[in-house]
Short mmCIF file of N, CA and C in Angstrom, two decimals:
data_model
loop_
_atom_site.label_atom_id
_atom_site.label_comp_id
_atom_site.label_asym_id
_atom_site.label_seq_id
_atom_site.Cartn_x
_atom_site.Cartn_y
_atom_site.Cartn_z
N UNK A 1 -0.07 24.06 -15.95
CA UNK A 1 -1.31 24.17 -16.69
C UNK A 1 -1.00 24.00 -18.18
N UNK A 2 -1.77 23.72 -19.19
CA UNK A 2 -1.72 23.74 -20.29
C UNK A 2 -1.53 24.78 -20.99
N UNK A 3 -1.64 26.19 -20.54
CA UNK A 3 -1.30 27.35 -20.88
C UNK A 3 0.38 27.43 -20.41
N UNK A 4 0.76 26.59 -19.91
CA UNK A 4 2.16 27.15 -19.51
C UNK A 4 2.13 28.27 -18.23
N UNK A 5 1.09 28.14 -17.58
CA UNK A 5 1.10 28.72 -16.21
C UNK A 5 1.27 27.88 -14.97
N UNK A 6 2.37 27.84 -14.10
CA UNK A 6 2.80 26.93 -13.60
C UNK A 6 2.03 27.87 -11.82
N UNK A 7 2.03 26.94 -10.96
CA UNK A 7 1.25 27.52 -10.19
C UNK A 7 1.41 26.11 -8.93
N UNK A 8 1.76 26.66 -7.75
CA UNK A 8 3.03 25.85 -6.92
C UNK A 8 1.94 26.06 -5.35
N UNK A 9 0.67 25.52 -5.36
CA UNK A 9 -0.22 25.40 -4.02
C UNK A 9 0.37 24.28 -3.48
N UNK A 10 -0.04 23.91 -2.28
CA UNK A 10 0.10 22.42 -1.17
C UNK A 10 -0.69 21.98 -1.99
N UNK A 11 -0.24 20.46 -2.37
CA UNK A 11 -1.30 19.42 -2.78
C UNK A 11 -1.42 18.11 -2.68
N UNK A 12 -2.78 17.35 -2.25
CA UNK A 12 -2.63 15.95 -1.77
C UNK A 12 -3.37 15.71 -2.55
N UNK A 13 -3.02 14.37 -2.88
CA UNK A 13 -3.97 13.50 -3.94
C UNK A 13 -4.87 12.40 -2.34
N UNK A 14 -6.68 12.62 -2.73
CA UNK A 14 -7.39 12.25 -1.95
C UNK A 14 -7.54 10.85 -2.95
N UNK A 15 -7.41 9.84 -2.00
CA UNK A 15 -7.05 8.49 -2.63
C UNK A 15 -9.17 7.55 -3.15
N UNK A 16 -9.46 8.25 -1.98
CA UNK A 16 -10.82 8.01 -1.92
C UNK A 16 -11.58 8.34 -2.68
N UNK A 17 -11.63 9.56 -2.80
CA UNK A 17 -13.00 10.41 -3.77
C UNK A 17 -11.63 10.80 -5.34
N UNK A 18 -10.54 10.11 -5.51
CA UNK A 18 -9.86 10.18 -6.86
C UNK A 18 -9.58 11.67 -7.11
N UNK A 19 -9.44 12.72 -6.26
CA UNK A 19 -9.45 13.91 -6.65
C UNK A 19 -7.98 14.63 -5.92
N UNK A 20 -7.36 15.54 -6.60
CA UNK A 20 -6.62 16.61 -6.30
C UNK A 20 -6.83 17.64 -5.20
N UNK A 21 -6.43 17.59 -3.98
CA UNK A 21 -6.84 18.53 -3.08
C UNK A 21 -6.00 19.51 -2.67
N UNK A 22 -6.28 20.92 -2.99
CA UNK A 22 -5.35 21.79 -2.92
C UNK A 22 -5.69 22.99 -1.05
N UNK A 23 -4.88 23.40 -0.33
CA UNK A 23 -5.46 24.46 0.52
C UNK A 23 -5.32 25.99 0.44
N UNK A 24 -6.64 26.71 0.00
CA UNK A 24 -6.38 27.86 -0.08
C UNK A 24 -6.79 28.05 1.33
N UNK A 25 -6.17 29.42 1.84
CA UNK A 25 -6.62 30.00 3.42
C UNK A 25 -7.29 29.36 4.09
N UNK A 26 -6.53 28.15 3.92
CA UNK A 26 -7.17 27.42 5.69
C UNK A 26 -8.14 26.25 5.15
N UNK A 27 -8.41 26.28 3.93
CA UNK A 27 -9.69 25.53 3.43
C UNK A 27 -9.30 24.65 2.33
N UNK A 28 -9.98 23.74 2.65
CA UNK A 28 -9.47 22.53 1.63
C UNK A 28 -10.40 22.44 0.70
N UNK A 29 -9.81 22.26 -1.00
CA UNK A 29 -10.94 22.15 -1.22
C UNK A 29 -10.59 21.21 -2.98
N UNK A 30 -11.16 20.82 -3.79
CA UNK A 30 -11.10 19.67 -4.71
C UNK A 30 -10.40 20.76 -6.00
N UNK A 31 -9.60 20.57 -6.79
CA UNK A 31 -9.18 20.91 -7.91
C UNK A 31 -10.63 20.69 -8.81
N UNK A 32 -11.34 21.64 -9.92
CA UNK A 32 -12.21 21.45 -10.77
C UNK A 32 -12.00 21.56 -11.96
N UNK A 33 -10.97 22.37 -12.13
CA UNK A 33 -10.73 22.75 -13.85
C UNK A 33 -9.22 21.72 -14.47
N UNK A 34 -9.77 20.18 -14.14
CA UNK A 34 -9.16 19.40 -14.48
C UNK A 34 -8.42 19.51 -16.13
N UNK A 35 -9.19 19.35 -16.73
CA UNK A 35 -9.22 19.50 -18.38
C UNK A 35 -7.74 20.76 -18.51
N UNK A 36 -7.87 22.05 -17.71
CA UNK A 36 -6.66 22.70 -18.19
C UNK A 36 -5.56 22.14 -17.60
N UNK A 37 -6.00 20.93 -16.42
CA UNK A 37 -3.86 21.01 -15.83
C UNK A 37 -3.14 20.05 -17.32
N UNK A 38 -2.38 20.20 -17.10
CA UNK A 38 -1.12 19.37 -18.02
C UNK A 38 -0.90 18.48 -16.97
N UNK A 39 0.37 18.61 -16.17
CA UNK A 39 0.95 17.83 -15.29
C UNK A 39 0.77 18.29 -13.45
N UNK A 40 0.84 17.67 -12.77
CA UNK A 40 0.92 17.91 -11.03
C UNK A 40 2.08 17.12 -10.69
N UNK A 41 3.23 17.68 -10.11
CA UNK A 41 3.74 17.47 -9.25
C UNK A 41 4.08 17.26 -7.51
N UNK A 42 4.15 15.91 -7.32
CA UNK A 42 3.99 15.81 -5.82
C UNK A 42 5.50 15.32 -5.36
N UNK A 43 6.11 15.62 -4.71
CA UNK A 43 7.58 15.12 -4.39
C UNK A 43 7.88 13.95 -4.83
N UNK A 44 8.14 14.28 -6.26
CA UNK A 44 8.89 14.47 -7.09
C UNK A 44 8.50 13.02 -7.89
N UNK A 45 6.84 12.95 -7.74
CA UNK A 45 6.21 11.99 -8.35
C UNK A 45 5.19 13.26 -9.57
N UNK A 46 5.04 11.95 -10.61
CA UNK A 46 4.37 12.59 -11.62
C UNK A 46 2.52 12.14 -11.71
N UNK A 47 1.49 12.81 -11.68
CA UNK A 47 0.29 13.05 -12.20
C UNK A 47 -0.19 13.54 -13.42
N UNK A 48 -1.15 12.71 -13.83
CA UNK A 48 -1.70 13.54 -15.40
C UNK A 48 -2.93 13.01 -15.44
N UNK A 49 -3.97 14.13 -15.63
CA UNK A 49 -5.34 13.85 -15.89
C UNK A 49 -5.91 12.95 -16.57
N UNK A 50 -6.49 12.16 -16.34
CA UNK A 50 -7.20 11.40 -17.61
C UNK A 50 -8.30 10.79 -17.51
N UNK A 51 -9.27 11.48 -18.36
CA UNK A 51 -10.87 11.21 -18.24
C UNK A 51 -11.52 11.76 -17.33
N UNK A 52 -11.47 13.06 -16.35
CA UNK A 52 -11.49 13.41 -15.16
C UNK A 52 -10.96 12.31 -14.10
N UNK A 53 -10.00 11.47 -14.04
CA UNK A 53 -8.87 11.28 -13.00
C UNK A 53 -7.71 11.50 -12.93
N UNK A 54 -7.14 11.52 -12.19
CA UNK A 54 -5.46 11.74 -11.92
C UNK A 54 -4.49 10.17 -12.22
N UNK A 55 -3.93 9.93 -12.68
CA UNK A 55 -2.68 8.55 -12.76
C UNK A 55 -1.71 8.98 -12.57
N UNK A 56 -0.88 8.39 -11.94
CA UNK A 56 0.50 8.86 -11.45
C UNK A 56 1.40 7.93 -13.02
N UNK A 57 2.56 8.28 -13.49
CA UNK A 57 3.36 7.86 -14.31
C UNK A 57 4.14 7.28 -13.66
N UNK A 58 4.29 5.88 -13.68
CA UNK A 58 5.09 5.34 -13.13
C UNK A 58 6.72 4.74 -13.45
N UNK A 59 6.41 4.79 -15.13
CA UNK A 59 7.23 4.23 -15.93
C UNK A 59 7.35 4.84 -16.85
N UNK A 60 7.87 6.11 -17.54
CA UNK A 60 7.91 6.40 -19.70
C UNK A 60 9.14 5.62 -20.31
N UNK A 61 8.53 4.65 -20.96
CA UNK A 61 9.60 4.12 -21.82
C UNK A 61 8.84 3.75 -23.15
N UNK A 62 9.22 2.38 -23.82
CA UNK A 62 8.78 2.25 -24.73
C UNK A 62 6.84 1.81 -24.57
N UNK A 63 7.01 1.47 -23.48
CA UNK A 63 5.38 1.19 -22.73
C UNK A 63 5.56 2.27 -21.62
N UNK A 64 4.12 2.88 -21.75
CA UNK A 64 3.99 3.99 -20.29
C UNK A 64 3.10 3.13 -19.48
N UNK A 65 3.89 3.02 -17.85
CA UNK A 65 3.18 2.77 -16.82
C UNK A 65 2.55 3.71 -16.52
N UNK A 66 1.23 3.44 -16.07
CA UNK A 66 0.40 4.86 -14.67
C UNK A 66 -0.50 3.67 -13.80
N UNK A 67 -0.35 4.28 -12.66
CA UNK A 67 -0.83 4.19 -11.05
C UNK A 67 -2.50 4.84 -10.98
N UNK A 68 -2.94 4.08 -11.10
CA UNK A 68 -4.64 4.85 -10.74
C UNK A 68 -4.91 4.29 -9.28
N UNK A 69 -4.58 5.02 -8.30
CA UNK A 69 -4.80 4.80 -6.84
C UNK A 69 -6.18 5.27 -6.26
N UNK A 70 -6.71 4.43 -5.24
CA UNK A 70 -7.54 4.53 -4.84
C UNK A 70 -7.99 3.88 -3.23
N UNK A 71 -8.95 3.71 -2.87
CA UNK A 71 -8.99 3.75 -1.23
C UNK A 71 -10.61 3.25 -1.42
N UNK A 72 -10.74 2.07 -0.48
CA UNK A 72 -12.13 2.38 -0.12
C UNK A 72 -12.01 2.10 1.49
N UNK A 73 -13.32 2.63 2.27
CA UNK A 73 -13.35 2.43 3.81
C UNK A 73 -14.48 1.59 4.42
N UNK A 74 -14.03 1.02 5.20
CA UNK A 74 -15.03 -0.66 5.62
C UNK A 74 -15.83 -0.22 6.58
N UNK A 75 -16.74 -0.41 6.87
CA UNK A 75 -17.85 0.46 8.21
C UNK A 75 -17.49 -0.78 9.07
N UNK A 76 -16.84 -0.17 9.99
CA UNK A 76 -17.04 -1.25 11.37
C UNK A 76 -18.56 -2.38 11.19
N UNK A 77 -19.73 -1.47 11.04
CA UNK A 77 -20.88 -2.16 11.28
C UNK A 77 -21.57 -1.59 12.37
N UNK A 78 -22.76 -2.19 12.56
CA UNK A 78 -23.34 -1.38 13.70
C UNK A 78 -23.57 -3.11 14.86
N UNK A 79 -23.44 -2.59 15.91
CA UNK A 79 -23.77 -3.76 17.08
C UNK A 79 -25.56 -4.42 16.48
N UNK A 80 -24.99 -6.05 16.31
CA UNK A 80 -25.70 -6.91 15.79
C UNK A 80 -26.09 -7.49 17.28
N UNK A 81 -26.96 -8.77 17.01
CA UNK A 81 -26.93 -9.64 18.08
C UNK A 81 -25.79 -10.46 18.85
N UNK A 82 -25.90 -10.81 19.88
CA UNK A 82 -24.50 -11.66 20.37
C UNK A 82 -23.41 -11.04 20.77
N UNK A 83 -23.25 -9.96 20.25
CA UNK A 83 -22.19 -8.97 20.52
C UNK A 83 -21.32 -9.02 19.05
N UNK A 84 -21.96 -9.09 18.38
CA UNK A 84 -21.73 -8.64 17.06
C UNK A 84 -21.92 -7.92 16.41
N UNK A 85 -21.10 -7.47 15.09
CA UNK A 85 -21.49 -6.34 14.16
C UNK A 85 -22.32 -6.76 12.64
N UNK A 86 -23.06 -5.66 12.36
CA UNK A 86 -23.50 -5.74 10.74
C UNK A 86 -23.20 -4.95 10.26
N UNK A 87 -22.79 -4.78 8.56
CA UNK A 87 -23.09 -3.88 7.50
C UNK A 87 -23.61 -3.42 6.97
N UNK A 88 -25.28 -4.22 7.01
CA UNK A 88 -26.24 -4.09 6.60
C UNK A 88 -27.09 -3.29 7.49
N UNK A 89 -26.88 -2.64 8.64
CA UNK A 89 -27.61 -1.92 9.48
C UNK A 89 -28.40 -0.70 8.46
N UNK A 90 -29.40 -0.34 9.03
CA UNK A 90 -30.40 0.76 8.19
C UNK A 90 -29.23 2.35 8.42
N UNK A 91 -28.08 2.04 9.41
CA UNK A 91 -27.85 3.63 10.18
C UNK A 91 -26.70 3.88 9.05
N UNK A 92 -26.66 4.96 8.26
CA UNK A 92 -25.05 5.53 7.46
C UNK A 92 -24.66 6.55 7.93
N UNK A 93 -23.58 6.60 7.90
CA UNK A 93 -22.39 7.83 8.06
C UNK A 93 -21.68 8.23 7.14
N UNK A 94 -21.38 9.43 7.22
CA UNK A 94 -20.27 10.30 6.39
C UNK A 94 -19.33 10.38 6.59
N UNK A 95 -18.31 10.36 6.08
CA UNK A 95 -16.92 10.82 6.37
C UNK A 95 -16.49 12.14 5.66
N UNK A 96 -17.15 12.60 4.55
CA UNK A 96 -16.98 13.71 3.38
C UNK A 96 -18.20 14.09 3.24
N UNK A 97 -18.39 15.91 2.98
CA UNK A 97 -19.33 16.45 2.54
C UNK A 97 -18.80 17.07 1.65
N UNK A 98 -19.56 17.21 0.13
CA UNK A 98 -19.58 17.65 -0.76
C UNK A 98 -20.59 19.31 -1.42
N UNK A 99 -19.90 20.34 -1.95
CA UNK A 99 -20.51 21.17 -1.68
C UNK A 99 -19.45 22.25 -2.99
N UNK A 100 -19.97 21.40 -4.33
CA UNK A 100 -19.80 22.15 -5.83
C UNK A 100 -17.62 21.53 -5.65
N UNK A 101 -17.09 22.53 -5.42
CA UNK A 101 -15.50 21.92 -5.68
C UNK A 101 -14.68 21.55 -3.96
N UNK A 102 -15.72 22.26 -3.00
CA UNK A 102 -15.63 21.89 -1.94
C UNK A 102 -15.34 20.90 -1.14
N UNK A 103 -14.19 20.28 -0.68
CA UNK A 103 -14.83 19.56 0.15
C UNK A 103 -14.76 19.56 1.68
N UNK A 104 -15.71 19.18 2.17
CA UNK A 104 -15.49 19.71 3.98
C UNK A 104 -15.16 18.40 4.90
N UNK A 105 -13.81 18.44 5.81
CA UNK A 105 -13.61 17.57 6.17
C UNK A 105 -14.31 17.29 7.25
N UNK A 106 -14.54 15.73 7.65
CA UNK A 106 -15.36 15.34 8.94
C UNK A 106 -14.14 14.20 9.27
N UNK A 107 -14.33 14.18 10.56
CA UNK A 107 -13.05 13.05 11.33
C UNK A 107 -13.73 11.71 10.71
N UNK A 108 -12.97 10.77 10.45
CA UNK A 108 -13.63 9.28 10.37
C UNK A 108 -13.42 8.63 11.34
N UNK A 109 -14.44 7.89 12.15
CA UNK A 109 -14.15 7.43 13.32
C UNK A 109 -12.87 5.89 13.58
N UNK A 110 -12.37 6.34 14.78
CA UNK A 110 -11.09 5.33 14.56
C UNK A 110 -11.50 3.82 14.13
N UNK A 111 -12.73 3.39 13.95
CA UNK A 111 -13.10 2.07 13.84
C UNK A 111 -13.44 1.80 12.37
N UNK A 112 -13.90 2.26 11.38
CA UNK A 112 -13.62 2.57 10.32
C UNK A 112 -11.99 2.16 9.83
N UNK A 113 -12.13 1.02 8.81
CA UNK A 113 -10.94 0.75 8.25
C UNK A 113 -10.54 1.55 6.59
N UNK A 114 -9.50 1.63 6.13
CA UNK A 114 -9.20 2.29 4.73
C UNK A 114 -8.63 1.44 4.26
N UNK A 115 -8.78 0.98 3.19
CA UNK A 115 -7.59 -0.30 2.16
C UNK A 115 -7.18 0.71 1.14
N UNK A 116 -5.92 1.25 0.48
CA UNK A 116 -5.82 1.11 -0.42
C UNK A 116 -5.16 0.07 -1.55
N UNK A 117 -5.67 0.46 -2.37
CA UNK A 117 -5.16 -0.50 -3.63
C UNK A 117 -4.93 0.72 -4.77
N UNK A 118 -4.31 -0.09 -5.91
CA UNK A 118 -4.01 0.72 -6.97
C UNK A 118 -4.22 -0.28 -8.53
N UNK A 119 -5.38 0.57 -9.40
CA UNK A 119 -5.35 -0.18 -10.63
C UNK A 119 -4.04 0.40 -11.51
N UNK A 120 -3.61 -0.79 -12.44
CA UNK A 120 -2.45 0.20 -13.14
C UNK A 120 -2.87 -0.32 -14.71
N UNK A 121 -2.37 0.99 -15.57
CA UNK A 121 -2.43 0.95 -16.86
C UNK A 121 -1.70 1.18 -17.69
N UNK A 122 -1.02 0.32 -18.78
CA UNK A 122 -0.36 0.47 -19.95
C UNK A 122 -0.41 0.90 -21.08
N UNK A 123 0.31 1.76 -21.34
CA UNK A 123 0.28 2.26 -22.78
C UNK A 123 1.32 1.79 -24.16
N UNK A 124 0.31 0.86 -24.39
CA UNK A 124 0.86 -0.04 -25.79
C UNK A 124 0.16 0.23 -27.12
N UNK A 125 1.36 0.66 -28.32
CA UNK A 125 1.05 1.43 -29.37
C UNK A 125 -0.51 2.50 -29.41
N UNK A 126 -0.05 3.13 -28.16
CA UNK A 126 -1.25 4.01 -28.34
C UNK A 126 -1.92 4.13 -27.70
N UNK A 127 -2.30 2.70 -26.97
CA UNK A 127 -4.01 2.23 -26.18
C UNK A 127 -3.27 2.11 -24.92
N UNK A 128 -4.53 2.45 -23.93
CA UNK A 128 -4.28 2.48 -22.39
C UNK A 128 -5.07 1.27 -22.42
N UNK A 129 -4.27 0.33 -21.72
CA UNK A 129 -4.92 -1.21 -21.04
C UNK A 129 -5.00 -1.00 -19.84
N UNK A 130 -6.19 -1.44 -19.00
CA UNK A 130 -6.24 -1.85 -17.48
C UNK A 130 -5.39 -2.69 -16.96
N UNK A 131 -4.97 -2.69 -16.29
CA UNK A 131 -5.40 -4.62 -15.69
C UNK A 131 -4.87 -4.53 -14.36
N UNK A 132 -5.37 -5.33 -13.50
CA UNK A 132 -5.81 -5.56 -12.32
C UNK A 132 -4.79 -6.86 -11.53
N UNK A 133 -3.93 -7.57 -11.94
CA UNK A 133 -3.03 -8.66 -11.74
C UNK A 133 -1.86 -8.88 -13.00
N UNK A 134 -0.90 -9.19 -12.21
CA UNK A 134 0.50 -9.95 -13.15
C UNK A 134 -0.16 -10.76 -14.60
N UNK A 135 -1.19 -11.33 -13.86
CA UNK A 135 -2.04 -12.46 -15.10
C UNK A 135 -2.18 -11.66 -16.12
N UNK A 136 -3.25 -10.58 -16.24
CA UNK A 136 -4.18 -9.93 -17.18
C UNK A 136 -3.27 -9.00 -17.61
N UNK A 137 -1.73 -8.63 -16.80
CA UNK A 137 -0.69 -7.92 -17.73
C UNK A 137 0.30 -9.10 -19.22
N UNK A 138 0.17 -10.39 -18.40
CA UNK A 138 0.92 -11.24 -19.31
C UNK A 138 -0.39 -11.17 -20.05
N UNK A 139 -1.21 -11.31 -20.56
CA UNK A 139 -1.95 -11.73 -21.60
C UNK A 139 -1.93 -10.27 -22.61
N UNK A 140 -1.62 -9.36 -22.06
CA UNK A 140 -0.88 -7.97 -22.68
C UNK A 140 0.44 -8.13 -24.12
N UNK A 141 0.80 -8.92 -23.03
CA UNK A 141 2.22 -9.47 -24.38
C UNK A 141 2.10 -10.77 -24.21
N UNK A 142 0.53 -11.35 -24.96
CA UNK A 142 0.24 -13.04 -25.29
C UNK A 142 1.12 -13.47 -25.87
N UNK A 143 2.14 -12.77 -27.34
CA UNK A 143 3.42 -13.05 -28.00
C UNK A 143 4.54 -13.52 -27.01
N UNK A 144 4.39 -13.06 -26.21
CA UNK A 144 5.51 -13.35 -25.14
C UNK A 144 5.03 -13.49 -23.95
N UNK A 145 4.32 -14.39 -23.86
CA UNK A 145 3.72 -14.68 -22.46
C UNK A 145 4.72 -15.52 -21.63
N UNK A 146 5.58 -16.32 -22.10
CA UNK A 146 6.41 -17.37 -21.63
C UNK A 146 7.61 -16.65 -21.00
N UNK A 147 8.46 -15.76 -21.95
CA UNK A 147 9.22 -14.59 -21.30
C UNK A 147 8.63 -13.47 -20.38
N UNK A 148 7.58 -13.49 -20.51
CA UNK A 148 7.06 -12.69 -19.27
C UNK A 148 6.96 -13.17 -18.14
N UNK A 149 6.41 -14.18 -17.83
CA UNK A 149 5.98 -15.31 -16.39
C UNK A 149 7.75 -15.81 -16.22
N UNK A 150 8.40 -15.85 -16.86
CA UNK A 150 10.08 -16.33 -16.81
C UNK A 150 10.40 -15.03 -15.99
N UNK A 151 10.33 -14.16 -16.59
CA UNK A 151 11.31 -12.67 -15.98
C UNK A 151 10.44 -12.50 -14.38
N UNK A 152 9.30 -12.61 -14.41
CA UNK A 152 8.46 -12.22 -13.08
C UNK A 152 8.51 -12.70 -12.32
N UNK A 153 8.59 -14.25 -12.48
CA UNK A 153 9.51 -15.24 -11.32
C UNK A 153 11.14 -14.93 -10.88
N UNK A 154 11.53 -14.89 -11.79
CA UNK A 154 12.75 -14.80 -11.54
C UNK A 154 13.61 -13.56 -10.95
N UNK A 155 12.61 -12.57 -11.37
CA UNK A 155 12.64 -10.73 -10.64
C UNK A 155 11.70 -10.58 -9.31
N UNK A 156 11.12 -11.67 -8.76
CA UNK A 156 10.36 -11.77 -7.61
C UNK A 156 9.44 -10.10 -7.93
N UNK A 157 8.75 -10.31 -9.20
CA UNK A 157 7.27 -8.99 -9.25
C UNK A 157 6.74 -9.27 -8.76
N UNK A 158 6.01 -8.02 -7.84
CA UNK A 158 5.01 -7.99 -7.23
C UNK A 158 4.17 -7.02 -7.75
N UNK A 159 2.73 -7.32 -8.15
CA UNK A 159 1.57 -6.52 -8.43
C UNK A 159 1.71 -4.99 -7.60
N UNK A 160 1.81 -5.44 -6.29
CA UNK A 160 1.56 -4.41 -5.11
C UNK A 160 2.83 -3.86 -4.98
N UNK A 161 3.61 -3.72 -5.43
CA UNK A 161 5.16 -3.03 -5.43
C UNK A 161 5.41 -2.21 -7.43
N UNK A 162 4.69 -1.19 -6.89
CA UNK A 162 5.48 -0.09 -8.89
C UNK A 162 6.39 -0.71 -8.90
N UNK A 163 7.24 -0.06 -7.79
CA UNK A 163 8.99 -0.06 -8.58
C UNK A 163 9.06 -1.39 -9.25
N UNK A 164 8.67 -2.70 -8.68
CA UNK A 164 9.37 -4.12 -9.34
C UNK A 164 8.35 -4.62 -10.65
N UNK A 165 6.81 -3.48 -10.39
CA UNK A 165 6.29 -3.94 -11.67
C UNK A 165 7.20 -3.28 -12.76
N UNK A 166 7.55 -1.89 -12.64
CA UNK A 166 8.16 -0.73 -13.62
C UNK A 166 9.11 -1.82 -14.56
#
């Protein structure tokens, strides 16, 4: 905590709803008093709040990497004509109920898909940059765009792999 109160619950980072999930007695439920943590530790990966989300640190050097992970889930669909599915069906489902810092789990049915992905952001003299592809990181260091696309080929980076962006 930012007070220097260190405080050692089970904790999963929920990739979906971007939140900290800690279990007190049996019950799961969302971290709220974001603003006081400092840091979260998860075996032996680093978290730090920012803006009410969590980023994992992926990199501190002279540029800080962070990991803004996330999840979305694909609805099967509902039986269309032909023996097909839609998305657009009028019928929705839940997978999460919400209820103040609460949250209550519901099974997601096995047909229901999850993707995650992860946005990542740099910290250059100061400023946190987005970006979303290798591309929109080289235009980061436009000064050196040529040594950048050189090293990334040649280090086989992958967007979807930290360690080889780090």
């Amino acid at each position: 905590m930012k007070t220097g109160v260190k405080n050692e619950p089970l904790l999963n980072f929920n990739s979906l709803t971007e939140e900290m999930i800690f279990e007190n007695k049996g019950t799961k439920l969302a971290i709220s008093n974001i603003e006081q943590i400092d840091t979260i530790y998860i075996n032996g990966r680093k978290f730090f709040p920012l803006n009410g989300k969590f980023l994992e640190l992926i990199l501190h050097s002279k540029y800080d990497l962070y990991a803004e992970h996330k999840c979305s889930i694909k609805d099967p669909g509902k039986p269309a004509a032909y023996g097909g599915s839609s998305q657009t069906s009028a019928t929705t489902t839940y997978s999460t109920f919400f209820s103040g810092s609460q949250v209550y789990d519901l099974k997601l049915p096995e047909s229901y898909e999850t993707k995650a992905y992860t946005f990542y952001w740099l910290k250059k003299n100061g400023e946190l940059i987005k970006f979303v592809s290798l591309r929109q990181l080289s235009k980061v260091f436009g000064e050196k765009s040529i040594q950048f696309k050189k090293y990334t080929k040649e280090h086989d980076v992958s967007y979807d792999d930290p360690e080889s962006l780090a």
